[in-house]
Amino acid sequence: MEENTNTTPSNFIRDIIEDDLKTGKHAKIHTRFPPEPNGYLHIGHAKSICLNFGIARDYKGQCNLRFDDTNPTKEDVEYVDSIQEDVKWLGFDWEDRMYYASDYFQKLYDFAVKMIKEGVAYVDNSTAEEMKNQKGTPTEPGTNSPCRERSIEESLDLFERMKNGEFEEGAYTLRAKIDMASPNMHMRDPLIYRIKKATHHNTGDEWCIYPMYDYAHPLSDWFEGITHSLCTLEFEIHRPLYDWFLDVLHLENRPRQIEFARLNLTYTVMSKRKLLELVTEKYVSGWDDPRMPTICGLRRRGYTPESIRNFADKIGVAKRDAMTDVALLEHGIREDLNKRAPRVMAVLNPLKVVITNYPDDLTEEMETINNPEDPSMGSRKIPFCKEIYIEQDDFREDPPKKFHRLYPGSEVRLKSAYIIKCNEVIKNDKGEITELHCTYDPETKSGGSSTRSVKGTIHWVSARHGKKAEVRLYDRLFVIEDPSSHEELSFKELLNPHSLDINENCFIEPELAKAKAGDKFQFMRMGYFCVDPLSTDEKLVFNRTVGLRDSWAKLEKKDS
RNA sequence: UCUCGAGUCGUCUAAUGGCAGGACAGCGGCCUCUGAAGCCGUACGUGGAGGUUCGACUCCUCCCUCGAGAACCA
């Protein structure tokens, strides 16, 4: 991590931690980030990662990476690998503390035996259906299982035989003996272990019984000496159970579970199930499709780790459900890239301009600064000649009010080159504009002594030197702010049909052909773009990370 | 319906009995060889009703609204 530039704002969790440090409840803070390896990490996980690792960093503690892998049927090493990559990319380091809940299967088993011996857990052979009926409803108490009073000896024997694989899946479970009348459904004798004859990504076929989350989690935290176990709000109702396991096992130096609101972002979905559906049903190209809110998607889109960490700091941490405006994320990446991205010129929708009074065979090398925000980034040369491309949008045959760009008879400055004047509009026989004939003013070369100024400055690329490229313009994935909460339509019916617009005939300045995968640029007046990982020398592909703020577009929209 | 949790500018978030503040978004202006960036300015909020108090976003009561909870998921 970078040196002591801790500007992370405080929040209620940090308040608790500072208090625990002050009162001496803990001498050292220990947190953990506990993903289940059943999907790719998304921006919501990034919030949790920044919270947990950020706290460890700021209070000189430690944060573990722990895979919460207690359900072999859903988990896979593909996810284990991607999660590590994403956490590292975000800039955090778990050092030698990468664990699996499955590392603790033996200890977990031993503690379960202890619970049976203490009479607080029993083996049940009720079917799933019977158990559901015993459970009751939120308004009606449940009823005790007929197995609830099974003797300790018998439960011990059955539990061991469960472990030994003597029974079929579903035949037996281990349950906690708590209170079938509790108003909290999670306390109505919840399951501790179930039989699953599945191969586990980490432990293989060593086990055929697997602990449930509610049991594995508090104990895993305790094994690792976690002091503050941070999780999202939906686990709030599980907290009494979290504490119960620690209680009945008489464990000292207990971790404390604290819940905070998960991140929701406008115009996207955040549930792993929904993201998985988008991937498997091919609504997007993969987990790393740049429209996805996944960490790998954002990375491919051109987001930087700094901008995401910054975003996490800015949104804060609280207990109330919230829906954060994606504009805040976008602001963060613009802010970061504004400082770091070199400015280059690229024409996305080319319109040819012939400068009729410019020498036929001349090429001038125009000097241009790489980033006005950072002079240390230097300058470069770009070729200029008689034939150039400009953006179609920068010309209007019939200009609206306040249009500062090219139209018949008007003058604009070509960035870092000359002022040109539009004299003639050339059309084909269908009446489409194919070319503009302009003249330039040789006295107005950039950096020269001329003080003549015009209202508009536009970007351009030499038609003889520019290289072709494909540019992918991304927009929000969904058409409404909260696609998960529409009364009638499913989220998949609310996808934005224009979320990807591929532009294959773009021209970029020649220098840009050397760019490498992941390189980031500002295409002047257009937005921030990065080289796609699958881009090749033969076919250059750029992804638009985010557009520039466009007050002209806003003005024009308002006037229409 | 029951239990638990949460309600502060449009959005996110501070203020922990003592001036309701910041960020994003918005609006207006300045500047500009990027209609970008930057700079300046501006508007906007404590869910409601009572109560306690010199003083309430904060404490109490009732109400309202929203979220979570009945997987051998996490």
XYZ file of C-alpha atoms (C1' of nucleotides) in Angstrom:
634
model
C 0.000 0.000 0.000
C 1.057 3.559 -0.386
C 2.594 5.336 2.577
C 0.689 7.147 5.272
C -1.875 8.853 3.111
C -4.835 7.659 5.054
C -7.746 9.838 4.126
C -10.398 7.223 4.678
C -13.299 8.887 6.448
C -14.442 7.435 9.723
C -17.596 5.400 10.107
C -19.483 3.587 12.834
C -17.318 0.472 12.531
C -14.093 2.442 12.872
C -15.651 4.160 15.886
C -16.248 0.779 17.509
C -12.706 -0.331 16.730
C -11.143 2.840 18.095
C -13.167 2.357 21.227
C -12.095 -1.277 21.570
C -8.487 -0.214 21.207
C -8.884 2.589 23.722
C -10.559 0.456 26.359
C -8.017 -2.293 25.838
C -10.590 -4.847 24.748
C -8.215 -5.643 21.915
C -4.531 -4.888 21.605
C -4.510 -5.660 17.916
C -7.230 -5.606 15.290
C -7.760 -8.592 13.042
C -10.279 -8.657 10.218
C -10.942 -10.976 7.319
C -12.447 -10.931 3.848
C -14.417 -14.186 3.460
C -15.744 -14.718 -0.082
C -17.405 -17.931 -1.148
C -15.578 -19.115 -4.280
C -18.746 -19.471 -6.324
C -18.517 -16.430 -8.556
C -16.389 -13.482 -9.533
C -15.895 -10.535 -7.229
C -17.843 -7.356 -7.975
C -17.732 -3.728 -6.918
C -19.823 -4.587 -3.844
C -17.082 -6.974 -2.723
C -14.592 -4.191 -3.380
C -16.401 -2.149 -0.746
C -15.967 -4.977 1.745
C -12.338 -5.577 0.753
C -11.469 -1.909 1.162
C -13.264 -1.852 4.499
C -11.594 -4.936 5.942
C -8.098 -4.442 4.544
C -8.321 -0.687 5.032
C -9.091 -1.084 8.724
C -6.229 -3.535 9.174
C -3.890 -1.083 7.439
C -5.005 1.972 9.374
C -5.023 0.361 12.814
C -1.805 -1.599 12.265
C -3.651 -4.889 12.355
C -4.041 -7.723 9.904
C -6.632 -8.881 7.430
C -6.930 -12.471 6.242
C -8.243 -13.752 2.958
C -10.497 -16.695 3.690
C -12.447 -18.770 1.231
C -15.772 -19.656 2.767
C -16.019 -22.985 1.000
C -18.483 -25.131 2.873
C -20.688 -26.034 -0.078
C -18.753 -28.198 -2.566
C -21.575 -28.302 -5.090
C -21.321 -24.615 -5.862
C -17.664 -23.846 -5.544
C -14.770 -24.062 -7.938
C -11.041 -23.304 -8.149
C -11.708 -21.029 -11.122
C -13.233 -18.639 -8.618
C -10.519 -19.164 -6.029
C -7.976 -17.997 -8.597
C -9.947 -15.033 -9.875
C -10.662 -13.811 -6.345
C -6.982 -13.758 -5.438
C -6.150 -11.917 -8.635
C -8.818 -9.312 -8.024
C -7.931 -8.642 -4.390
C -4.277 -8.236 -5.335
C -5.138 -5.987 -8.231
C -7.126 -3.773 -5.896
C -3.869 -3.286 -4.042
C -4.267 -5.417 -0.924
C -2.003 -8.058 0.522
C -2.975 -10.911 2.823
C 0.720 -11.896 3.090
C 0.841 -15.525 4.267
C -2.682 -15.525 5.611
C -4.767 -17.157 2.923
C -7.103 -19.721 4.441
C -10.005 -21.942 3.551
C -12.896 -22.730 5.843
C -12.269 -26.240 4.532
C -8.859 -26.152 6.283
C -10.873 -26.351 9.492
C -13.112 -29.304 8.647
C -11.451 -31.557 11.217
C -11.538 -28.979 13.999
C -15.105 -28.136 13.103
C -16.003 -31.796 13.308
C -14.343 -32.130 16.707
C -16.237 -29.135 18.057
C -19.467 -30.594 16.739
C -18.757 -33.804 18.657
C -18.202 -31.664 21.717
C -21.561 -30.006 21.232
C -23.287 -33.355 21.022
C -21.542 -34.425 24.217
C -22.729 -31.285 25.930
C -26.262 -32.013 24.830
C -26.645 -28.945 22.639
C -26.686 -30.729 19.300
C -28.423 -33.830 18.022
C -28.611 -35.996 14.945
C -31.950 -35.784 13.175
C -33.368 -38.116 10.555
C -36.344 -35.954 9.667
C -36.717 -35.420 5.944
C -36.329 -31.955 4.457
C -40.097 -31.818 4.118
C -40.685 -32.806 7.749
C -38.141 -30.322 8.914
C -39.813 -27.578 6.969
C -43.088 -28.398 8.694
C -41.415 -28.399 12.108
C -39.948 -24.999 11.409
C -43.220 -23.072 11.748
C -43.557 -19.598 10.265
C -42.459 -16.157 11.368
C -45.766 -15.755 13.167
C -46.207 -19.299 14.464
C -43.748 -21.207 16.623
C -42.250 -24.427 15.351
C -42.519 -27.870 16.887
C -39.808 -30.079 18.239
C -38.415 -32.794 16.061
C -39.137 -36.341 17.303
C -35.348 -36.809 17.255
C -34.708 -33.915 19.576
C -34.395 -36.104 22.643
C -32.225 -38.723 21.016
C -29.568 -39.840 23.484
C -26.113 -38.339 23.352
C -24.591 -41.764 22.738
C -26.856 -42.460 19.799
C -26.233 -39.023 18.261
C -22.506 -39.494 18.680
C -22.688 -42.856 16.951
C -24.877 -41.598 14.119
C -22.739 -38.506 13.583
C -19.624 -40.606 13.252
C -21.388 -42.876 10.798
C -22.534 -39.801 8.843
C -18.914 -38.807 8.567
C -17.941 -42.339 7.530
C -20.305 -42.204 4.605
C -22.681 -44.892 5.790
C -25.784 -42.875 4.905
C -27.249 -41.359 1.816
C -27.504 -37.639 1.294
C -30.457 -36.202 3.204
C -30.845 -39.210 5.481
C -29.420 -37.486 8.541
C -28.399 -34.028 9.671
C -26.809 -32.596 12.777
C -28.890 -29.862 14.386
C -28.317 -27.372 17.156
C -30.691 -27.757 20.099
C -31.874 -24.203 20.692
C -35.533 -23.157 20.669
C -38.197 -24.152 18.156
C -40.399 -21.322 19.446
C -37.856 -18.551 18.960
C -39.211 -15.543 17.084
C -35.950 -15.698 15.157
C -36.366 -18.522 12.683
C -32.618 -19.045 12.564
C -32.672 -20.144 16.191
C -35.245 -22.917 15.589
C -32.790 -25.813 15.814
C -30.763 -24.876 12.732
C -28.716 -27.369 10.771
C -25.049 -27.673 11.623
C -24.023 -30.453 9.241
C -25.512 -32.114 6.192
C -24.380 -35.049 4.103
C -23.129 -34.171 0.618
C -21.379 -36.790 -1.436
C -19.657 -34.290 -3.627
C -16.028 -33.703 -4.462
C -14.758 -30.579 -2.791
C -12.444 -28.272 -4.752
C -9.973 -28.251 -1.871
C -10.481 -31.387 0.211
C -11.478 -33.711 -2.611
C -13.415 -36.735 -1.370
C -12.055 -36.649 2.157
C -15.377 -35.509 3.591
C -18.971 -36.352 2.864
C -20.442 -34.160 5.565
C -20.140 -30.414 5.339
C -20.755 -27.723 7.959
C -23.307 -24.969 7.378
C -22.281 -21.335 7.106
C -23.827 -20.335 10.437
C -21.663 -22.829 12.255
C -18.478 -22.653 10.201
C -18.270 -18.898 10.137
C -18.020 -17.906 13.797
C -15.640 -20.768 14.480
C -13.435 -19.951 11.500
C -13.288 -16.392 12.768
C -12.362 -17.658 16.206
C -9.675 -20.043 14.883
C -8.024 -17.129 13.114
C -8.228 -14.752 16.052
C -10.526 -12.381 14.203
C -11.594 -9.488 16.415
C -14.174 -7.837 14.174
C -16.164 -9.933 11.749
C -17.704 -7.533 9.266
C -20.554 -8.679 7.081
C -23.563 -7.319 5.271
C -26.958 -6.522 6.729
C -28.720 -9.704 5.674
C -26.670 -11.541 8.301
C -27.889 -9.323 11.088
C -30.601 -11.804 11.980
C -27.952 -14.533 12.107
C -25.932 -12.760 14.778
C -27.667 -14.423 17.769
C -26.739 -17.764 16.242
C -23.164 -16.608 15.598
C -22.929 -15.739 19.289
C -24.717 -18.899 20.377
C -22.099 -21.228 18.910
C -19.310 -19.274 20.589
C -21.303 -19.413 23.854
C -22.036 -23.110 23.979
C -18.441 -23.934 23.123
C -17.227 -21.647 25.919
C -14.803 -19.829 23.648
C -12.802 -16.884 24.968
C -11.572 -13.827 23.061
C -14.565 -13.941 20.824
C -14.911 -12.176 17.513
C -17.714 -9.666 17.207
C -19.953 -9.630 14.165
C -20.842 -6.171 12.873
C -23.138 -5.654 9.908
C -23.105 -2.881 7.337
C -25.197 -2.122 4.260
C -24.119 -3.757 1.050
C -23.436 -1.602 -1.966
C -26.137 -1.119 -4.544
C -25.318 0.820 -7.681
C -27.771 2.396 -10.079
C -28.251 0.844 -13.529
C -26.730 -2.507 -12.649
C -27.367 -5.680 -10.667
C -25.124 -6.976 -7.944
C -26.365 -10.435 -7.064
C -23.991 -13.218 -8.007
C -26.901 -15.286 -9.241
C -28.038 -12.570 -11.641
C -24.521 -11.875 -12.827
C -24.037 -15.593 -13.424
C -27.226 -15.664 -15.499
C -26.008 -12.777 -17.636
C -22.830 -14.726 -18.292
C -24.237 -18.210 -18.871
C -27.122 -16.967 -21.000
C -24.711 -14.853 -23.038
C -26.256 -11.469 -22.467
C -22.673 -10.355 -21.933
C -19.417 -11.764 -23.265
C -18.205 -13.081 -19.910
C -17.494 -12.196 -16.294
C -15.044 -9.582 -17.549
C -17.378 -7.964 -20.039
C -16.677 -4.254 -19.558
C -20.365 -3.638 -18.833
C -20.316 -5.936 -15.826
C -19.909 -4.492 -12.314
C -17.350 -7.210 -11.604
C -13.828 -6.223 -10.632
C -12.483 -7.897 -13.773
C -15.133 -6.153 -15.868
C -14.226 -2.776 -14.441
C -10.554 -3.550 -14.960
C -11.151 -4.384 -18.612
C -13.273 -1.279 -18.921
C -10.284 0.787 -17.844
C -11.010 1.500 -14.191
C -7.954 1.805 -11.973
C -7.591 0.241 -8.508
C -7.006 3.727 -7.093
C -10.317 4.968 -8.430
C -12.168 2.018 -6.930
C -10.499 2.407 -3.526
C -11.300 6.065 -3.650
C -14.892 5.319 -4.495
C -15.106 2.929 -1.542
C -13.899 5.702 0.749
C -16.340 8.200 -0.656
C -19.472 6.090 -0.356
C -18.824 5.470 3.316
C -20.107 2.667 5.493
C -23.441 2.709 7.282
C -26.313 0.498 8.331
C -29.057 1.809 6.101
C -29.920 0.320 2.740
C -28.718 2.567 0.004
C -28.552 2.914 -3.745
C -25.423 4.740 -4.814
C -25.494 6.753 -8.013
C -23.113 5.230 -10.553
C -22.161 8.834 -11.389
C -20.043 8.798 -8.238
C -18.011 5.863 -9.560
C -17.683 7.592 -12.909
C -16.560 10.784 -11.262
C -13.857 8.830 -9.466
C -12.343 7.363 -12.608
C -12.479 10.687 -14.453
C -10.711 12.335 -11.556
C -7.964 9.710 -11.570
C -7.503 9.487 -15.332
C -7.584 13.258 -15.738
C -4.327 13.357 -13.819
C -2.659 10.353 -15.424
C -3.973 9.658 -18.907
C -2.057 11.079 -21.863
C -4.163 13.097 -24.272
C -4.328 11.766 -27.789
C -6.507 12.370 -30.810
C -8.847 9.807 -32.279
C -11.754 10.286 -34.650
C -14.614 7.936 -33.939
C -16.929 8.878 -36.804
C -14.667 10.209 -39.532
C -15.507 12.952 -41.978
C -12.805 13.733 -44.532
C -11.500 17.257 -44.821
C -9.301 18.404 -47.708
C -7.296 21.543 -47.044
C -7.247 22.912 -50.548
C -4.523 25.527 -50.090
C -2.131 23.194 -48.264
C 0.834 21.802 -50.287
C 0.042 18.393 -51.767
C 3.099 16.551 -50.543
C 3.911 18.317 -47.331
C 3.773 16.650 -43.928
C 4.379 18.783 -40.869
C 5.149 17.355 -37.458
C 3.029 19.223 -34.955
C 4.237 19.433 -31.371
C 1.581 18.738 -28.779
C 1.589 18.425 -25.027
C 0.773 15.014 -23.581
C -1.120 16.144 -20.512
C -1.864 19.739 -19.558
C -2.499 18.547 -15.984
C 1.033 17.188 -15.722
C 3.853 18.921 -17.641
C 6.267 16.162 -16.614
C 4.517 13.895 -19.101
C 6.175 15.864 -21.892
C 5.105 16.293 -25.467
C 5.086 14.432 -28.779
C 4.820 15.099 -32.509
C 1.816 14.354 -34.664
C 1.788 14.439 -38.463
C -0.362 16.952 -40.296
C -1.088 17.035 -44.031
C -3.531 18.124 -46.687
C -6.087 15.423 -45.890
C -7.421 14.853 -42.427
C -10.399 13.334 -40.665
C -12.553 15.200 -38.212
C -15.522 14.048 -36.161
C -18.824 14.054 -38.056
C -20.420 15.712 -35.039
C -18.028 18.618 -35.380
C -19.626 19.710 -38.626
C -23.196 20.880 -39.201
C -24.466 22.063 -42.498
C -27.186 23.900 -40.654
C -25.729 24.758 -37.254
C -27.861 25.293 -34.164
C -27.370 28.385 -32.015
C -24.092 28.580 -30.089
C -22.510 25.904 -32.287
C -18.807 26.744 -32.107
C -17.585 24.169 -34.584
C -17.426 23.827 -38.353
C -20.234 24.843 -40.670
C -20.188 26.442 -44.094
C -18.231 29.670 -43.796
C -17.096 29.127 -40.194
C -13.608 28.832 -38.757
C -12.280 26.463 -36.124
C -8.874 25.677 -34.769
C -7.526 22.213 -35.375
C -5.993 21.301 -32.050
C -2.212 21.818 -32.139
C -2.341 22.799 -35.836
C -4.004 25.590 -37.819
C -7.194 27.535 -38.030
C -9.239 26.335 -40.985
C -12.270 27.721 -42.743
C -15.001 25.633 -44.305
C -15.616 26.653 -47.905
C -17.399 23.814 -49.599
C -19.486 20.793 -48.708
C -19.102 17.852 -51.084
C -21.979 15.388 -51.367
C -22.558 12.156 -53.245
C -25.529 11.574 -55.525
C -27.614 10.455 -52.546
C -27.081 13.842 -50.975
C -24.824 12.534 -48.209
C -21.887 14.623 -47.123
C -18.687 12.869 -48.160
C -16.058 15.514 -47.759
C -15.377 19.085 -46.732
C -13.144 21.492 -48.586
C -11.433 23.935 -46.307
C -8.584 26.413 -46.411
C -6.054 26.986 -43.675
C -4.436 30.162 -42.436
C -0.654 29.560 -42.505
C -0.126 32.344 -39.960
C -1.977 30.501 -37.217
C 0.282 27.507 -36.650
C 0.080 26.293 -33.089
C 2.766 27.696 -30.854
C 3.424 30.518 -33.337
C 3.111 34.215 -32.807
C -0.408 34.666 -34.151
C -2.880 35.898 -31.580
C -5.883 35.201 -33.733
C -8.382 33.087 -31.881
C -11.599 31.374 -32.797
C -14.401 30.064 -30.642
C -14.000 26.362 -31.328
C -11.158 23.891 -31.235
C -11.640 20.401 -32.633
C -9.549 17.256 -32.813
C -8.415 15.572 -36.013
C -6.258 12.769 -37.405
C -4.155 12.827 -40.558
C -5.921 10.748 -43.193
C -2.580 9.695 -44.656
C -0.913 8.747 -41.379
C -3.732 7.743 -39.087
C -4.318 4.081 -38.224
C -7.605 2.279 -38.214
C -8.999 1.004 -34.943
C -12.127 -0.464 -33.449
C -13.653 1.460 -30.595
C -16.252 -0.015 -28.270
C -18.572 2.449 -26.648
C -20.192 1.197 -23.491
C -23.264 2.537 -21.828
C -25.190 1.449 -18.745
C -26.255 -2.189 -18.836
C -29.843 -1.507 -17.796
C -32.405 1.088 -18.726
C -33.682 1.789 -15.214
C -31.904 2.660 -11.996
C -32.947 -0.418 -10.082
C -33.569 -3.304 -12.477
C -34.034 -5.748 -9.608
C -37.127 -4.105 -8.216
C -39.364 -3.681 -11.230
C -42.932 -4.806 -10.443
C -43.556 -6.710 -13.679
C -40.399 -7.080 -15.706
C -37.439 -9.272 -14.861
C -33.995 -7.724 -14.877
C -33.220 -9.457 -18.144
C -36.078 -7.628 -19.846
C -34.607 -4.340 -18.724
C -31.250 -4.660 -20.413
C -30.168 -1.608 -22.372
C -30.111 -2.571 -26.070
C -27.541 0.167 -26.656
C -25.157 -0.815 -23.882
C -22.510 -1.709 -26.472
C -21.925 0.249 -29.636
C -19.050 -0.985 -31.775
C -17.382 1.510 -34.038
C -15.072 -0.250 -36.477
C -13.895 2.605 -38.656
C -12.161 4.895 -36.277
C -8.889 6.645 -36.980
C -6.248 7.127 -34.349
C -3.046 9.090 -34.479
C -0.122 6.863 -35.597
C 1.690 6.969 -32.253
C -1.235 5.153 -30.664
C -0.668 2.016 -32.701
C 2.123 1.156 -30.263
C -0.180 1.101 -27.244
C -0.244 -2.063 -25.135
C -3.153 -3.878 -23.580
C -4.498 -1.936 -20.626
C -2.894 1.379 -21.626
C -5.166 4.292 -20.840
C -5.696 7.501 -22.771
C -7.920 10.463 -23.019
C -9.215 10.719 -26.562
C -9.478 14.483 -26.572
C -13.018 15.776 -26.334
C -14.380 12.191 -26.411
C -13.580 10.406 -23.185
C -11.189 8.009 -21.520
C -10.297 4.843 -23.389
C -8.090 1.841 -22.794
C -6.614 -0.854 -24.991
C -8.626 -4.063 -24.733
C -6.646 -7.126 -23.569
C -7.614 -8.900 -26.805
C -6.423 -6.052 -29.015
C -3.769 -7.032 -31.600
C -1.387 -5.132 -33.858
C -3.545 -6.108 -36.815
C -6.774 -5.133 -35.138
C -6.522 -2.470 -32.490
C -9.416 -2.402 -30.054
C -10.150 0.347 -27.558
C -12.773 0.327 -24.828
C -14.400 3.506 -23.666
C -14.036 3.665 -19.912
C -16.183 6.746 -19.491
C -17.058 9.778 -21.570
C -15.969 13.274 -20.752
C -18.532 15.578 -19.265
C -20.233 17.155 -22.231
C -21.864 20.476 -21.485
C -22.508 21.113 -25.171
C -24.574 17.934 -25.450
C -26.458 19.040 -22.368
C -27.081 22.492 -23.775
C -28.236 21.148 -27.110
C -30.563 18.675 -25.463
C -32.088 21.396 -23.341
C -32.690 23.648 -26.342
C -34.413 20.975 -28.377
C -49.699 -10.589 10.679
C -44.997 -11.576 14.032
C -39.563 -10.602 15.087
C -35.303 -7.766 14.034
C -33.092 -3.529 11.691
C -33.063 1.315 9.318
C -35.187 6.434 8.243
C -30.656 13.533 7.441
C -30.400 17.723 0.630
C -32.195 14.359 -5.849
C -28.058 10.438 -4.316
C -24.231 8.823 -0.713
C -22.592 10.363 3.995
C -21.150 13.578 8.719
C -22.914 15.991 13.147
C -23.224 10.933 19.299
C -27.799 16.995 23.870
C -24.946 22.921 21.684
C -24.110 26.935 14.407
C -27.383 20.567 10.198
C -21.569 20.053 7.171
C -19.034 17.429 2.916
C -19.020 14.717 -1.765
C -21.628 13.483 -6.281
C -25.555 15.147 -9.324
C -28.115 20.102 -10.667
C -28.189 25.312 -11.845
C -25.485 30.156 -13.007
C -20.900 32.466 -14.190
C -15.418 32.969 -15.218
C -11.518 30.800 -17.949
C -10.041 27.721 -22.008
C -5.816 25.848 -28.593
C -10.208 19.772 -25.073
C -17.843 22.999 -24.968
C -12.634 18.679 -20.840
C -10.105 20.066 -16.523
C -9.883 24.174 -13.180
C -11.977 28.442 -10.485
C -16.156 31.280 -8.344
C -21.121 31.386 -7.009
C -26.092 29.167 -6.079
C -30.324 26.099 -4.728
C -31.804 21.759 -1.921
C -32.519 17.948 3.819
C -33.474 15.939 9.792
C -40.629 10.798 7.798
C -45.035 12.478 11.229
C -47.356 13.746 16.101
C -46.533 14.377 21.089
C -43.046 14.559 25.364
C -38.261 15.558 28.303
C -34.768 19.831 28.153
C -32.345 26.510 28.583
C -31.411 23.739 24.044
C -33.298 17.575 20.280
C -31.018 14.870 13.876
C -29.477 13.004 18.683
C -33.202 10.905 24.566
C -38.670 8.846 25.553
C -43.822 7.387 23.609
C -47.022 6.450 19.626
C -47.634 6.372 14.389
C -45.842 6.044 9.214
C -42.410 4.218 5.505
C -38.575 1.015 3.785
C -35.449 -3.460 4.310
C -34.409 -8.456 6.235
C -36.270 -13.190 8.155
C -39.809 -19.716 7.169
C -32.657 -23.066 1.583
C -29.762 -29.894 3.843
C -27.191 -21.626 0.217
C -23.556 -18.107 1.714
